[in-house]
Amino acid sequence: MNVVITVDPRDGKRRATDLTETDESRLETIAGQTSPATRWLADLGRRGRAELLDAIAASLQSHRVDLVAAAEAETGLSHARLDGELTRAAVQFRMFGDVLRDGAYVEAAIDHAADTPLGRGPDVRRMLVPVGPVAVFGASNFPFAFSVAGGDTAAALAAGCPAVLKAHPSHPLTSHASAAAISSAVRELGGPEGVIATVYGEQAGRSLVRHPAIRAAALTGSVNAVRAIQAAIDERPDPIPLYAELSSVNPIVVLPAAAADRGDEIAEGLFASFTASGGQLCTKPGLAFIPADRGGDQLVDVLREKVANSGGTVLLNERIRDAYESRATEFERAGARVSARAQVDPGAGFTAAPRLLEVDLPGLTAEIADECFGPLMVVVRYHDAAELDAALDAVPPSLTGSVHRGSGDDVDVVRRLVDALAARAGRIVFDGYPTGVRVSWAQHHGGPWPSTNAVHTSVGATSIRRFLRPLAWQDAPAWILPEELRDEYTAIPRRVDGRLVPAAD
């Protein structure tokens, strides 16, 4: 079996681990463990699974020092960033505990038997139930929050679905340690093997989604990665859903009055947003539309200075570093001019220089408007806000769209921009920056293709919906019904005979 290799992006050194790539025999063992794990999660019920999620959050936090150290050595991300991300991971597990205790997510509905205009209607009761074991593919840029200990895992376990994790090759040891922390919490509650498991290797990932035990898959990665996983799924005799987050440019529009009123402040925010974590965030703003006037000139001057004076940043792996350099060169060849570039001493590791490129609005092409994963942003200079409606049509749909407006900006212009962005994004940000995705009940982290391949969110309470399916019981005896569908149950809101009935106090 092939030994799993880990690489420190700070110096480029490769080291063998004690892990091996998962072969077909091991995969079969893991798949066989998911059936009793599914039964155990079901027997826990909503309240028991909420306790499990709280225990997982506590276990992750108790292993904080070792987890963060492992991630630092495999990603090159800062200690502060990783420490905060681990906190976010714990918060996600606890939030889904609250979702389970609330119970409204099951969408319980009861239609009692009754006479209808079409004759006698049967008793029908419906709610959402677990879809079954879920394959989760870890993301390179979030070793905790979108990987083994991430929101997809939390949502799957909350729904009652075992999670089989495909570890990302950029951080195999972090993935192994995260899985061990989660498994520890499962064991303390008497859970079996198979509630969570981890596989390693590209072939194992493809085999995983082909396996009949797997009933859904979730992935945060590149378009090419998603296509490869989808191709493997297409080989199945029975299709399963793939919930994927792929690519996003996240355009920001700065209107003239905003640039005049607070240009320096906006420049500070833009710089922080597109360079944070090496520009390796799915919500990084890749395009900023800035007016070609005095206020816009001052804003861009501040941006140039900040970029020129910044240092190099370590990217996650060699492939990402090389793709970043290649894409930046492609943008320049397509007509984007270098406005500022950090001076970086060549050395070991996967270090890259932040870049600010600039293009006039007529020169914005589809090639320049594409995503560049890394610390690069393209400033698009425009003369008239009326030109932006057509320009935004050329920008790929994204996870987010942002508008900065000032007291003197026309509200009708703002409305048109928001309408244009709403048609092409899943979240509209006003006078702010898209990086820093709040984990909350109202959050939506998704958007039209190619930002995602589905209408669901991968962040927030409603992301649990991906791993549930509706099931209806017709004329069922009360003893076989889930408690949420029994007449006497009042602990969650339900729709009874067409009327929404709130939970009893």
Short mmCIF file of C-alpha atoms in Angstrom, two decimals:
data_model
loop_
_atom_site.label_atom_id
_atom_site.label_comp_id
_atom_site.label_asym_id
_atom_site.label_seq_id
_atom_site.Cartn_x
_atom_site.Cartn_y
_atom_site.Cartn_z
CA MET A 1 0.00 0.00 0.00
CA ASN A 2 1.16 3.52 -0.77
CA VAL A 3 2.38 5.58 2.17
CA VAL A 4 0.65 8.94 2.64
CA ILE A 5 3.02 11.90 2.31
CA THR A 6 2.71 15.24 4.07
CA VAL A 7 4.39 18.46 2.87
CA ASP A 8 5.20 21.59 4.84
CA PRO A 9 4.43 24.46 2.41
CA ARG A 10 6.71 26.78 4.37
CA ASP A 11 9.81 24.93 3.21
CA GLY A 12 8.49 22.44 0.65
CA LYS A 13 9.86 19.43 2.54
CA ARG A 14 8.07 16.10 2.07
CA ARG A 15 7.75 13.63 4.91
CA ALA A 16 6.35 10.12 5.04
CA THR A 17 3.58 9.49 7.58
CA ASP A 18 2.41 6.35 9.35
CA LEU A 19 -0.76 6.49 7.23
CA THR A 20 -1.40 4.46 4.08
CA GLU A 21 -3.79 5.04 1.21
CA THR A 22 -7.09 3.24 1.70
CA ASP A 23 -7.45 0.06 -0.36
CA GLU A 24 -10.66 -1.65 -1.46
CA SER A 25 -10.59 -4.11 1.43
CA ARG A 26 -10.42 -1.35 4.03
CA LEU A 27 -13.12 0.61 2.20
CA GLU A 28 -15.43 -2.40 2.33
CA THR A 29 -14.86 -2.67 6.08
CA ILE A 30 -15.70 1.00 6.57
CA ALA A 31 -18.80 0.72 4.39
CA GLY A 32 -19.98 -2.29 6.38
CA GLN A 33 -19.68 -0.32 9.62
CA THR A 34 -22.04 2.41 8.43
CA SER A 35 -25.18 0.29 8.83
CA PRO A 36 -24.93 -0.27 12.62
CA ALA A 37 -23.70 3.33 12.95
CA THR A 38 -26.85 4.56 11.18
CA ARG A 39 -28.99 2.55 13.59
CA TRP A 40 -27.13 3.92 16.61
CA LEU A 41 -27.56 7.52 15.45
CA ALA A 42 -31.26 6.89 14.90
CA ASP A 43 -31.68 5.37 18.35
CA LEU A 44 -30.01 8.41 19.91
CA GLY A 45 -32.84 10.57 18.62
CA ARG A 46 -32.58 14.32 18.19
CA ARG A 47 -31.67 15.03 21.81
CA GLY A 48 -29.06 12.29 21.95
CA ARG A 49 -27.43 13.47 18.73
CA ALA A 50 -27.39 17.01 20.13
CA GLU A 51 -25.43 15.70 23.12
CA LEU A 52 -23.07 13.92 20.73
CA LEU A 53 -22.42 17.11 18.80
CA ASP A 54 -21.74 19.03 22.00
CA ALA A 55 -19.30 16.29 23.05
CA ILE A 56 -17.51 16.48 19.69
CA ALA A 57 -17.15 20.25 20.05
CA ALA A 58 -15.66 19.79 23.51
CA SER A 59 -13.28 17.10 22.28
CA LEU A 60 -12.03 19.28 19.43
CA GLN A 61 -11.38 22.12 21.83
CA SER A 62 -9.60 19.85 24.31
CA HIS A 63 -7.21 18.78 21.51
CA ARG A 64 -6.74 22.36 20.29
CA VAL A 65 -2.97 22.62 20.83
CA ASP A 66 -2.11 19.46 18.90
CA LEU A 67 -4.65 20.08 16.14
CA VAL A 68 -3.51 23.63 15.45
CA ALA A 69 0.16 22.61 15.48
CA ALA A 70 -0.52 19.82 12.99
CA ALA A 71 -2.40 22.19 10.69
CA GLU A 72 0.31 24.86 10.85
CA ALA A 73 2.90 22.36 9.63
CA GLU A 74 0.72 21.17 6.76
CA THR A 75 -0.91 24.39 5.51
CA GLY A 76 1.41 27.27 6.35
CA LEU A 77 -1.60 29.21 7.65
CA SER A 78 -1.04 31.35 10.72
CA HIS A 79 -1.58 30.12 14.26
CA ALA A 80 -4.21 32.83 14.84
CA ARG A 81 -6.13 31.88 11.69
CA LEU A 82 -6.09 28.17 12.53
CA ASP A 83 -6.95 28.74 16.19
CA GLY A 84 -9.96 30.79 15.13
CA GLU A 85 -10.96 28.21 12.54
CA LEU A 86 -10.92 25.44 15.12
CA THR A 87 -13.21 27.56 17.29
CA ARG A 88 -15.50 27.95 14.29
CA ALA A 89 -15.54 24.17 13.82
CA ALA A 90 -16.62 23.69 17.44
CA VAL A 91 -19.26 26.41 17.05
CA GLN A 92 -20.69 24.60 14.02
CA PHE A 93 -21.15 21.36 15.96
CA ARG A 94 -22.83 23.19 18.83
CA MET A 95 -25.09 25.14 16.45
CA PHE A 96 -26.39 21.91 14.96
CA GLY A 97 -27.06 20.71 18.49
CA ASP A 98 -29.36 23.72 18.81
CA VAL A 99 -30.95 22.86 15.46
CA LEU A 100 -31.73 19.37 16.73
CA ARG A 101 -33.20 20.59 20.00
CA ASP A 102 -35.38 23.08 18.13
CA GLY A 103 -36.66 20.31 15.85
CA ALA A 104 -38.36 22.51 13.25
CA TYR A 105 -35.88 21.30 10.63
CA VAL A 106 -37.81 18.02 10.24
CA GLU A 107 -40.73 19.96 8.69
CA ALA A 108 -43.32 17.78 10.39
CA ALA A 109 -46.74 17.88 8.76
CA ILE A 110 -49.94 16.00 9.66
CA ASP A 111 -53.11 15.74 7.56
CA HIS A 112 -55.72 13.80 9.48
CA ALA A 113 -58.13 11.58 7.59
CA ALA A 114 -61.02 13.73 6.40
CA ASP A 115 -63.64 14.23 3.74
CA THR A 116 -62.34 16.29 0.83
CA PRO A 117 -63.87 17.59 -2.43
CA LEU A 118 -62.26 14.53 -4.05
CA GLY A 119 -63.66 12.05 -1.57
CA ARG A 120 -62.42 10.53 1.64
CA GLY A 121 -58.75 11.40 2.21
CA PRO A 122 -56.41 9.11 4.14
CA ASP A 123 -54.34 10.10 7.14
CA VAL A 124 -50.95 11.31 5.82
CA ARG A 125 -47.97 12.36 7.95
CA ARG A 126 -44.67 13.61 6.58
CA MET A 127 -41.27 14.64 7.88
CA LEU A 128 -37.64 14.69 6.82
CA VAL A 129 -35.50 11.66 7.66
CA PRO A 130 -31.78 10.85 7.21
CA VAL A 131 -30.69 10.10 3.67
CA GLY A 132 -28.01 7.63 4.80
CA PRO A 133 -24.19 7.57 5.00
CA VAL A 134 -22.51 10.64 3.52
CA ALA A 135 -19.12 10.99 1.80
CA VAL A 136 -17.40 14.27 2.73
CA PHE A 137 -14.37 15.54 0.82
CA GLY A 138 -12.07 17.79 2.81
CA ALA A 139 -11.05 21.20 1.45
CA SER A 140 -7.44 22.28 1.06
CA ASN A 141 -8.01 25.82 2.36
CA PHE A 142 -9.98 24.98 5.52
CA PRO A 143 -8.29 22.10 7.38
CA PHE A 144 -10.92 22.29 10.12
CA ALA A 145 -14.09 24.18 9.13
CA PHE A 146 -14.56 22.50 5.73
CA SER A 147 -12.75 19.23 6.28
CA VAL A 148 -12.97 16.28 8.68
CA ALA A 149 -14.19 18.47 11.55
CA GLY A 150 -16.16 20.77 9.28
CA GLY A 151 -19.71 21.85 8.74
CA ASP A 152 -20.53 19.03 6.31
CA THR A 153 -19.59 16.47 8.95
CA ALA A 154 -21.56 18.31 11.62
CA ALA A 155 -24.63 18.60 9.38
CA ALA A 156 -24.46 14.93 8.38
CA LEU A 157 -24.18 13.66 11.95
CA ALA A 158 -26.94 16.02 13.05
CA ALA A 159 -29.19 14.62 10.33
CA GLY A 160 -28.44 11.11 11.59
CA CYS A 161 -26.05 10.14 8.80
CA PRO A 162 -22.64 8.52 9.37
CA ALA A 163 -19.84 10.51 7.72
CA VAL A 164 -17.02 8.93 5.73
CA LEU A 165 -14.34 11.57 5.19
CA LYS A 166 -11.92 11.72 2.28
CA ALA A 167 -8.88 13.46 3.75
CA HIS A 168 -7.36 16.20 1.61
CA PRO A 169 -3.76 15.37 0.60
CA SER A 170 -2.63 18.82 1.77
CA HIS A 171 -3.28 17.98 5.41
CA PRO A 172 -3.52 14.22 6.06
CA LEU A 173 -2.13 14.35 9.61
CA THR A 174 -4.51 17.14 10.58
CA SER A 175 -7.37 15.10 9.14
CA HIS A 176 -6.28 12.00 11.07
CA ALA A 177 -6.01 13.94 14.32
CA SER A 178 -9.40 15.61 13.78
CA ALA A 179 -11.06 12.25 13.15
CA ALA A 180 -9.45 10.85 16.29
CA ALA A 181 -10.87 13.72 18.37
CA ILE A 182 -14.36 13.14 16.96
CA SER A 183 -14.13 9.36 17.40
CA SER A 184 -13.13 9.86 21.02
CA ALA A 185 -16.39 11.69 21.68
CA VAL A 186 -18.36 8.96 19.89
CA ARG A 187 -16.74 6.23 21.98
CA GLU A 188 -17.40 8.08 25.23
CA LEU A 189 -21.12 7.96 24.40
CA GLY A 190 -20.93 4.25 23.57
CA GLY A 191 -21.02 4.68 19.83
CA PRO A 192 -19.80 2.03 17.37
CA GLU A 193 -17.12 2.24 14.70
CA GLY A 194 -18.44 3.73 11.50
CA VAL A 195 -20.12 6.84 12.87
CA ILE A 196 -17.10 8.61 11.41
CA ALA A 197 -14.30 7.18 9.30
CA THR A 198 -11.50 8.56 7.14
CA VAL A 199 -10.09 7.37 3.84
CA TYR A 200 -6.89 8.48 2.11
CA GLY A 201 -5.89 8.63 -1.54
CA GLU A 202 -7.43 9.83 -4.79
CA GLN A 203 -8.57 6.37 -5.82
CA ALA A 204 -10.22 5.82 -2.44
CA GLY A 205 -12.26 8.98 -2.98
CA ARG A 206 -13.60 7.76 -6.31
CA SER A 207 -14.32 4.30 -4.94
CA LEU A 208 -16.08 5.84 -1.96
CA VAL A 209 -18.74 7.65 -3.99
CA ARG A 210 -19.27 4.56 -6.15
CA HIS A 211 -20.01 2.39 -3.11
CA PRO A 212 -23.71 1.52 -2.70
CA ALA A 213 -23.59 2.29 1.05
CA ILE A 214 -22.99 5.99 0.33
CA ARG A 215 -26.18 7.97 -0.22
CA ALA A 216 -24.88 11.55 -0.72
CA ALA A 217 -21.60 13.40 -1.14
CA ALA A 218 -20.35 16.88 -0.27
CA LEU A 219 -17.23 18.59 -1.56
CA THR A 220 -15.49 21.95 -1.43
CA GLY A 221 -12.91 22.12 -4.20
CA SER A 222 -12.10 23.02 -7.76
CA VAL A 223 -14.30 22.58 -10.80
CA ASN A 224 -12.01 19.79 -12.03
CA ALA A 225 -12.27 17.95 -8.70
CA VAL A 226 -16.05 18.18 -8.77
CA ARG A 227 -16.19 16.88 -12.32
CA ALA A 228 -14.00 13.91 -11.40
CA ILE A 229 -16.20 13.02 -8.43
CA GLN A 230 -19.36 13.48 -10.47
CA ALA A 231 -17.94 11.19 -13.16
CA ALA A 232 -17.39 8.49 -10.53
CA ILE A 233 -20.94 8.96 -9.23
CA ASP A 234 -22.27 8.64 -12.77
CA GLU A 235 -20.87 5.10 -12.88
CA ARG A 236 -23.31 4.04 -10.17
CA PRO A 237 -26.50 2.21 -11.15
CA ASP A 238 -28.36 4.47 -8.73
CA PRO A 239 -27.56 8.21 -8.66
CA ILE A 240 -26.78 10.10 -5.47
CA PRO A 241 -26.67 13.86 -4.96
CA LEU A 242 -23.35 15.70 -4.92
CA TYR A 243 -23.36 19.03 -3.08
CA ALA A 244 -20.31 20.91 -4.28
CA GLU A 245 -18.77 24.33 -3.82
CA LEU A 246 -16.48 25.12 -6.72
CA SER A 247 -15.38 28.58 -7.81
CA SER A 248 -16.23 32.20 -7.05
CA VAL A 249 -15.08 35.68 -8.09
CA ASN A 250 -17.21 37.59 -5.54
CA PRO A 251 -17.39 40.99 -7.28
CA ILE A 252 -17.41 44.19 -5.23
CA VAL A 253 -18.86 47.43 -6.59
CA VAL A 254 -17.73 50.70 -5.05
CA LEU A 255 -20.02 53.57 -6.06
CA PRO A 256 -18.65 57.12 -6.53
CA ALA A 257 -20.02 58.67 -3.34
CA ALA A 258 -18.70 55.74 -1.28
CA ALA A 259 -15.21 56.18 -2.79
CA ALA A 260 -15.32 59.91 -2.05
CA ASP A 261 -16.69 59.52 1.49
CA ARG A 262 -14.50 56.70 2.79
CA GLY A 263 -12.06 55.62 0.08
CA ASP A 264 -9.15 55.00 2.46
CA GLU A 265 -11.30 52.84 4.71
CA ILE A 266 -12.59 50.81 1.76
CA ALA A 267 -9.04 50.33 0.48
CA GLU A 268 -8.00 48.95 3.89
CA GLY A 269 -10.93 46.55 3.88
CA LEU A 270 -10.36 45.40 0.29
CA PHE A 271 -6.68 44.73 0.93
CA ALA A 272 -7.42 42.70 4.05
CA SER A 273 -10.19 40.80 2.30
CA PHE A 274 -8.30 39.70 -0.82
CA THR A 275 -5.01 38.89 0.95
CA ALA A 276 -6.37 37.18 4.09
CA SER A 277 -5.14 33.59 4.42
CA GLY A 278 -3.10 34.09 1.25
CA GLY A 279 -6.20 34.92 -0.77
CA GLN A 280 -7.20 31.28 -0.44
CA LEU A 281 -10.77 31.84 0.72
CA CYS A 282 -13.78 30.90 -1.36
CA THR A 283 -15.27 34.34 -0.64
CA LYS A 284 -12.16 36.32 -1.58
CA PRO A 285 -13.09 39.33 -3.75
CA GLY A 286 -11.41 38.84 -7.11
CA LEU A 287 -12.94 41.86 -8.88
CA ALA A 288 -13.44 45.37 -7.53
CA PHE A 289 -15.30 47.89 -9.68
CA ILE A 290 -13.97 51.33 -8.69
CA PRO A 291 -14.91 54.67 -10.25
CA ALA A 292 -12.41 56.43 -12.50
CA ASP A 293 -12.64 59.73 -10.62
CA ARG A 294 -10.71 61.55 -7.90
CA GLY A 295 -12.18 59.48 -5.07
CA GLY A 296 -11.52 56.25 -6.94
CA ASP A 297 -7.96 57.34 -7.77
CA GLN A 298 -7.22 57.95 -4.09
CA LEU A 299 -8.70 54.59 -3.14
CA VAL A 300 -6.60 52.74 -5.71
CA ASP A 301 -3.46 54.64 -4.66
CA VAL A 302 -3.91 53.38 -1.10
CA LEU A 303 -4.44 49.84 -2.38
CA ARG A 304 -1.29 50.03 -4.50
CA GLU A 305 0.77 51.18 -1.55
CA LYS A 306 -0.52 48.45 0.73
CA VAL A 307 0.13 45.72 -1.84
CA ALA A 308 3.60 47.01 -2.73
CA ASN A 309 4.59 47.13 0.93
CA SER A 310 3.18 43.72 1.82
CA GLY A 311 5.33 40.63 2.09
CA GLY A 312 5.04 37.24 0.49
CA THR A 313 2.44 34.74 1.60
CA VAL A 314 2.75 30.97 1.84
CA LEU A 315 0.20 29.13 -0.30
CA LEU A 316 -1.24 25.79 0.68
CA ASN A 317 0.59 23.55 -1.74
CA GLU A 318 2.77 23.53 -4.83
CA ARG A 319 -0.13 22.99 -7.22
CA ILE A 320 -1.98 26.05 -5.87
CA ARG A 321 1.19 28.16 -6.00
CA ASP A 322 1.90 27.18 -9.61
CA ALA A 323 -1.73 27.71 -10.66
CA TYR A 324 -1.69 31.15 -9.04
CA GLU A 325 1.42 32.24 -10.94
CA SER A 326 0.05 30.83 -14.18
CA ARG A 327 -3.33 32.50 -13.84
CA ALA A 328 -1.78 35.87 -12.95
CA THR A 329 0.31 35.68 -16.12
CA GLU A 330 -2.78 34.79 -18.15
CA PHE A 331 -4.60 37.85 -16.81
CA GLU A 332 -1.70 40.09 -17.79
CA ARG A 333 -1.55 38.61 -21.28
CA ALA A 334 -5.28 39.19 -21.61
CA GLY A 335 -4.79 42.91 -21.00
CA ALA A 336 -4.78 43.47 -17.25
CA ARG A 337 -1.87 45.68 -16.25
CA VAL A 338 0.14 45.22 -13.07
CA SER A 339 -0.83 48.03 -10.70
CA ALA A 340 1.21 46.80 -7.72
CA ARG A 341 3.15 43.71 -6.72
CA ALA A 342 4.81 42.78 -3.46
CA GLN A 343 8.55 42.20 -3.53
CA VAL A 344 9.28 38.65 -2.44
CA ASP A 345 12.66 37.02 -2.04
CA PRO A 346 12.74 33.63 -3.76
CA GLY A 347 13.27 30.82 -1.32
CA ALA A 348 12.08 27.45 -0.20
CA GLY A 349 8.45 26.62 0.12
CA PHE A 350 5.42 27.79 -1.78
CA THR A 351 5.61 31.55 -1.28
CA ALA A 352 3.75 33.92 -3.63
CA ALA A 353 3.61 37.69 -4.05
CA PRO A 354 0.28 39.51 -3.62
CA ARG A 355 -0.72 41.33 -6.81
CA LEU A 356 -3.07 44.14 -7.75
CA LEU A 357 -4.03 44.21 -11.42
CA GLU A 358 -5.99 46.94 -13.15
CA VAL A 359 -8.13 47.17 -16.28
CA ASP A 360 -10.49 49.74 -17.71
CA LEU A 361 -14.08 48.58 -17.96
CA PRO A 362 -14.08 48.16 -21.78
CA GLY A 363 -11.06 45.86 -21.44
CA LEU A 364 -12.73 43.48 -18.96
CA THR A 365 -12.87 40.11 -20.71
CA ALA A 366 -14.27 36.78 -19.59
CA GLU A 367 -10.70 35.56 -19.11
CA ILE A 368 -9.82 38.41 -16.75
CA ALA A 369 -13.15 38.07 -14.93
CA ASP A 370 -12.38 34.47 -13.94
CA GLU A 371 -11.24 33.25 -10.52
CA CYS A 372 -7.59 33.39 -9.50
CA PHE A 373 -7.15 31.43 -6.28
CA GLY A 374 -4.61 33.35 -4.23
CA PRO A 375 -3.73 36.93 -3.19
CA LEU A 376 -4.68 38.69 -6.43
CA MET A 377 -7.44 41.19 -7.14
CA VAL A 378 -8.37 42.94 -10.39
CA VAL A 379 -9.48 46.57 -10.11
CA VAL A 380 -11.92 47.52 -12.88
CA ARG A 381 -12.16 51.28 -13.46
CA TYR A 382 -15.51 52.62 -14.71
CA HIS A 383 -16.73 56.13 -15.62
CA ASP A 384 -20.49 55.75 -15.30
CA ALA A 385 -22.39 53.51 -12.88
CA ALA A 386 -24.92 52.87 -15.64
CA GLU A 387 -22.21 50.84 -17.39
CA LEU A 388 -22.04 48.34 -14.53
CA ASP A 389 -25.29 46.49 -15.32
CA ALA A 390 -23.87 45.08 -18.56
CA ALA A 391 -20.44 44.55 -17.01
CA LEU A 392 -21.81 42.38 -14.23
CA ASP A 393 -23.47 40.14 -16.81
CA ALA A 394 -19.95 39.19 -17.94
CA VAL A 395 -18.87 38.18 -14.43
CA PRO A 396 -19.32 34.49 -13.53
CA PRO A 397 -22.03 33.79 -10.94
CA SER A 398 -20.56 33.80 -7.44
CA LEU A 399 -21.15 32.99 -3.81
CA THR A 400 -21.40 36.71 -3.01
CA GLY A 401 -21.80 40.15 -4.51
CA SER A 402 -21.04 43.36 -2.60
CA VAL A 403 -22.03 47.01 -2.94
CA HIS A 404 -20.43 49.99 -1.21
CA ARG A 405 -22.66 53.04 -1.40
CA GLY A 406 -22.42 56.61 -0.11
CA SER A 407 -24.92 59.25 0.86
CA GLY A 408 -24.78 60.82 -2.59
CA ASP A 409 -25.28 57.65 -4.63
CA ASP A 410 -28.55 57.28 -6.53
CA VAL A 411 -30.86 54.75 -4.84
CA ASP A 412 -32.16 53.62 -8.23
CA VAL A 413 -28.60 52.75 -9.25
CA VAL A 414 -28.19 50.79 -6.05
CA ARG A 415 -31.43 48.90 -6.68
CA ARG A 416 -30.35 47.96 -10.22
CA LEU A 417 -26.98 46.75 -8.99
CA VAL A 418 -28.53 44.70 -6.23
CA ASP A 419 -30.98 43.15 -8.70
CA ALA A 420 -28.09 42.27 -11.02
CA LEU A 421 -26.05 40.77 -8.20
CA ALA A 422 -29.02 38.88 -6.73
CA ALA A 423 -29.45 37.07 -10.04
CA ARG A 424 -25.82 35.94 -9.89
CA ALA A 425 -25.00 35.38 -6.22
CA GLY A 426 -26.27 33.70 -3.08
CA ARG A 427 -25.45 36.51 -0.62
CA ILE A 428 -25.49 40.29 -1.08
CA VAL A 429 -23.12 42.26 1.17
CA PHE A 430 -23.73 45.96 1.80
CA ASP A 431 -20.83 48.26 2.73
CA GLY A 432 -18.71 45.32 3.81
CA TYR A 433 -16.57 42.46 2.56
CA PRO A 434 -17.53 38.89 1.73
CA THR A 435 -14.78 37.12 3.67
CA GLY A 436 -15.73 35.97 7.14
CA VAL A 437 -18.86 33.83 6.73
CA ARG A 438 -21.01 33.92 9.83
CA VAL A 439 -22.17 30.52 11.11
CA SER A 440 -25.82 31.17 11.85
CA TRP A 441 -29.42 30.21 11.19
CA ALA A 442 -29.96 32.77 8.41
CA GLN A 443 -26.68 32.24 6.56
CA HIS A 444 -26.61 31.10 2.94
CA HIS A 445 -23.29 30.01 1.44
CA GLY A 446 -24.03 29.02 -2.12
CA GLY A 447 -24.84 30.45 -5.51
CA PRO A 448 -25.45 29.64 -9.17
CA TRP A 449 -22.98 27.53 -11.12
CA PRO A 450 -19.98 27.62 -11.07
CA SER A 451 -19.96 28.77 -7.45
CA THR A 452 -21.95 25.69 -6.47
CA ASN A 453 -23.82 22.94 -8.29
CA ALA A 454 -26.99 23.07 -6.19
CA VAL A 455 -29.33 25.54 -4.52
CA HIS A 456 -28.43 24.44 -0.99
CA THR A 457 -26.08 26.11 1.47
CA SER A 458 -22.93 24.58 2.96
CA VAL A 459 -22.90 26.95 5.96
CA GLY A 460 -25.62 27.64 8.50
CA ALA A 461 -28.49 25.74 10.04
CA THR A 462 -30.28 24.94 6.78
CA SER A 463 -27.25 23.05 5.40
CA ILE A 464 -28.66 20.03 7.25
CA ARG A 465 -31.34 19.86 4.56
CA ARG A 466 -28.83 18.36 2.10
CA PHE A 467 -28.66 15.12 4.07
CA LEU A 468 -32.36 14.60 4.64
CA ARG A 469 -35.17 13.23 2.47
CA PRO A 470 -38.94 13.42 2.87
CA LEU A 471 -40.88 10.36 3.97
CA ALA A 472 -44.66 10.12 4.33
CA TRP A 473 -46.65 7.61 6.44
CA GLN A 474 -50.20 6.89 5.25
CA ASP A 475 -52.76 5.45 7.67
CA ALA A 476 -49.91 4.28 9.89
CA PRO A 477 -50.56 2.99 13.43
CA ALA A 478 -49.44 5.49 16.05
CA TRP A 479 -46.91 3.12 17.63
CA ILE A 480 -44.79 2.97 14.46
CA LEU A 481 -44.69 6.72 13.84
CA PRO A 482 -41.72 8.88 14.84
CA GLU A 483 -42.58 10.81 17.98
CA GLU A 484 -42.60 14.08 16.00
CA LEU A 485 -45.63 12.82 14.04
CA ARG A 486 -47.75 11.52 16.91
CA ASP A 487 -50.82 13.55 17.80
CA GLU A 488 -49.87 14.07 21.43
CA TYR A 489 -46.37 15.38 20.62
CA THR A 490 -46.12 19.17 20.94
CA ALA A 491 -42.40 19.90 21.49
CA ILE A 492 -41.72 21.20 17.97
CA PRO A 493 -43.67 23.39 15.52
CA ARG A 494 -45.77 21.35 13.08
CA ARG A 495 -48.27 21.94 10.30
CA VAL A 496 -51.47 20.15 11.32
CA ASP A 497 -54.33 19.99 8.83
CA GLY A 498 -52.82 22.92 6.98
CA ARG A 499 -52.38 25.14 10.02
CA LEU A 500 -48.98 25.98 11.52
CA VAL A 501 -49.04 24.97 15.18
CA PRO A 502 -46.18 26.37 17.29
CA ALA A 503 -44.36 24.26 19.82
CA ALA A 504 -45.88 24.21 23.28
CA ASP A 505 -43.99 26.16 25.94
#
